[in-house]
Amino acid sequence: MTFGNQHLHDEGDWSAIYNGTGPLETGASALYLAGLGLRRQVTGAPDLDAEMHRLATFLLEQTEPRGSVLAFREPNGAPLAGNYSPFATGQVFWALALMHDQFPGEGW
């Protein structure tokens, strides 16, 4: 298990990286997922596929229909409406592009 997987907050069908205080940060989860995606590209190891899927599902939960990405979410609560980051959208779409590359038939 990786350090990051020891710091996941699980809800329903998704997970987000969490430091234990404050809101969940979408960008941090996206960067962690991107790292896992690059790891899988290099190693081909499928051992963290379930975690990758759960993180990607969180990112989709944070993405609004028009494509904007909410930067934060309360643990066991709702996304923090109207809070955006200048970086989170790019981080999320990079991570989801890596998901598409690794799991091309799944519609990421």
PDB file of C-alpha atoms in Angstrom, residues 27-107:
ATOM      1  CA  GLY A  27      -6.499  19.107  -7.062  1.00  0.00           C
ATOM      2  CA  ALA A  28      -4.583  16.946  -4.595  1.00  0.00           C
ATOM      3  CA  SER A  29      -6.686  13.923  -5.503  1.00  0.00           C
ATOM      4  CA  ALA A  30      -6.196  14.644  -9.204  1.00  0.00           C
ATOM      5  CA  LEU A  31      -2.426  14.848  -8.830  1.00  0.00           C
ATOM      6  CA  TYR A  32      -2.373  11.640  -6.813  1.00  0.00           C
ATOM      7  CA  LEU A  33      -4.455   9.882  -9.468  1.00  0.00           C
ATOM      8  CA  ALA A  34      -2.143  11.217 -12.182  1.00  0.00           C
ATOM      9  CA  GLY A  35       0.821   9.791 -10.289  1.00  0.00           C
ATOM     10  CA  LEU A  36      -0.893   6.419 -10.047  1.00  0.00           C
ATOM     11  CA  GLY A  37      -1.718   6.577 -13.745  1.00  0.00           C
ATOM     12  CA  LEU A  38       1.899   7.296 -14.681  1.00  0.00           C
ATOM     13  CA  ARG A  39       3.038   4.488 -12.365  1.00  0.00           C
ATOM     14  CA  ARG A  40       0.684   2.098 -14.134  1.00  0.00           C
ATOM     15  CA  GLN A  41       1.920   3.259 -17.558  1.00  0.00           C
ATOM     16  CA  VAL A  42       5.505   2.479 -16.593  1.00  0.00           C
ATOM     17  CA  THR A  43       5.028  -0.716 -14.602  1.00  0.00           C
ATOM     18  CA  GLY A  44       1.846  -2.175 -16.055  1.00  0.00           C
ATOM     19  CA  ALA A  45       0.964  -3.157 -12.480  1.00  0.00           C
ATOM     20  CA  PRO A  46      -2.815  -3.341 -11.955  1.00  0.00           C
ATOM     21  CA  ASP A  47      -2.631  -3.584  -8.143  1.00  0.00           C
ATOM     22  CA  LEU A  48      -3.971  -0.046  -7.570  1.00  0.00           C
ATOM     23  CA  ASP A  49      -6.636  -0.056 -10.294  1.00  0.00           C
ATOM     24  CA  ALA A  50      -9.520  -0.043  -7.806  1.00  0.00           C
ATOM     25  CA  GLU A  51      -8.101   3.018  -6.059  1.00  0.00           C
ATOM     26  CA  MET A  52      -7.598   4.741  -9.408  1.00  0.00           C
ATOM     27  CA  HIS A  53     -11.237   4.156 -10.331  1.00  0.00           C
ATOM     28  CA  ARG A  54     -12.483   5.452  -6.969  1.00  0.00           C
ATOM     29  CA  LEU A  55     -10.328   8.599  -7.253  1.00  0.00           C
ATOM     30  CA  ALA A  56     -11.513   9.212 -10.814  1.00  0.00           C
ATOM     31  CA  THR A  57     -15.120   8.886  -9.679  1.00  0.00           C
ATOM     32  CA  PHE A  58     -14.469  11.578  -7.035  1.00  0.00           C
ATOM     33  CA  LEU A  59     -13.071  13.867  -9.726  1.00  0.00           C
ATOM     34  CA  LEU A  60     -16.195  13.384 -11.819  1.00  0.00           C
ATOM     35  CA  GLU A  61     -18.330  14.175  -8.766  1.00  0.00           C
ATOM     36  CA  GLN A  62     -16.459  17.487  -8.458  1.00  0.00           C
ATOM     37  CA  THR A  63     -16.901  18.370 -12.137  1.00  0.00           C
ATOM     38  CA  GLU A  64     -19.901  20.505 -13.004  1.00  0.00           C
ATOM     39  CA  PRO A  65     -21.923  19.859 -16.173  1.00  0.00           C
ATOM     40  CA  ARG A  66     -20.317  22.853 -17.935  1.00  0.00           C
ATOM     41  CA  GLY A  67     -16.824  21.493 -17.163  1.00  0.00           C
ATOM     42  CA  SER A  68     -15.837  23.680 -14.227  1.00  0.00           C
ATOM     43  CA  VAL A  69     -14.231  21.810 -11.359  1.00  0.00           C
ATOM     44  CA  LEU A  70     -15.086  22.548  -7.748  1.00  0.00           C
ATOM     45  CA  ALA A  71     -11.900  22.838  -5.702  1.00  0.00           C
ATOM     46  CA  PHE A  72     -13.175  21.545  -2.355  1.00  0.00           C
ATOM     47  CA  ARG A  73     -15.690  19.243  -0.717  1.00  0.00           C
ATOM     48  CA  GLU A  74     -16.546  18.713   2.921  1.00  0.00           C
ATOM     49  CA  PRO A  75     -15.790  15.191   4.129  1.00  0.00           C
ATOM     50  CA  ASN A  76     -19.134  13.404   4.451  1.00  0.00           C
ATOM     51  CA  GLY A  77     -20.774  16.486   2.979  1.00  0.00           C
ATOM     52  CA  ALA A  78     -21.369  18.442  -0.171  1.00  0.00           C
ATOM     53  CA  PRO A  79     -18.980  20.158  -2.564  1.00  0.00           C
ATOM     54  CA  LEU A  80     -18.204  23.750  -1.610  1.00  0.00           C
ATOM     55  CA  ALA A  81     -20.225  25.534  -4.289  1.00  0.00           C
ATOM     56  CA  GLY A  82     -18.598  28.458  -6.038  1.00  0.00           C
ATOM     57  CA  ASN A  83     -15.068  27.561  -4.899  1.00  0.00           C
ATOM     58  CA  TYR A  84     -12.805  27.054  -7.889  1.00  0.00           C
ATOM     59  CA  SER A  85      -9.046  26.810  -8.276  1.00  0.00           C
ATOM     60  CA  PRO A  86      -7.028  28.148 -11.212  1.00  0.00           C
ATOM     61  CA  PHE A  87      -5.265  24.773 -11.300  1.00  0.00           C
ATOM     62  CA  ALA A  88      -7.805  22.093 -10.336  1.00  0.00           C
ATOM     63  CA  THR A  89      -9.531  21.936 -13.723  1.00  0.00           C
ATOM     64  CA  GLY A  90      -6.300  21.187 -15.576  1.00  0.00           C
ATOM     65  CA  GLN A  91      -5.193  18.724 -12.910  1.00  0.00           C
ATOM     66  CA  VAL A  92      -8.516  16.882 -13.060  1.00  0.00           C
ATOM     67  CA  PHE A  93      -8.626  16.663 -16.835  1.00  0.00           C
ATOM     68  CA  TRP A  94      -4.986  15.506 -16.981  1.00  0.00           C
ATOM     69  CA  ALA A  95      -5.756  12.732 -14.468  1.00  0.00           C
ATOM     70  CA  LEU A  96      -8.900  11.730 -16.369  1.00  0.00           C
ATOM     71  CA  ALA A  97      -6.934  11.680 -19.638  1.00  0.00           C
ATOM     72  CA  LEU A  98      -4.498   9.256 -18.013  1.00  0.00           C
ATOM     73  CA  MET A  99      -7.471   7.150 -16.908  1.00  0.00           C
ATOM     74  CA  HIS A 100      -8.688   7.106 -20.500  1.00  0.00           C
ATOM     75  CA  ASP A 101      -5.231   6.042 -21.651  1.00  0.00           C
ATOM     76  CA  GLN A 102      -5.061   3.194 -19.136  1.00  0.00           C
ATOM     77  CA  PHE A 103      -8.712   2.105 -19.411  1.00  0.00           C
ATOM     78  CA  PRO A 104      -9.705   3.156 -22.948  1.00  0.00           C
ATOM     79  CA  GLY A 105     -13.000   1.302 -23.140  1.00  0.00           C
ATOM     80  CA  GLU A 106     -14.462   2.806 -19.982  1.00  0.00           C
ATOM     81  CA  GLY A 107     -15.376   6.298 -21.184  1.00  0.00           C
TER      82      GLY A 107
END
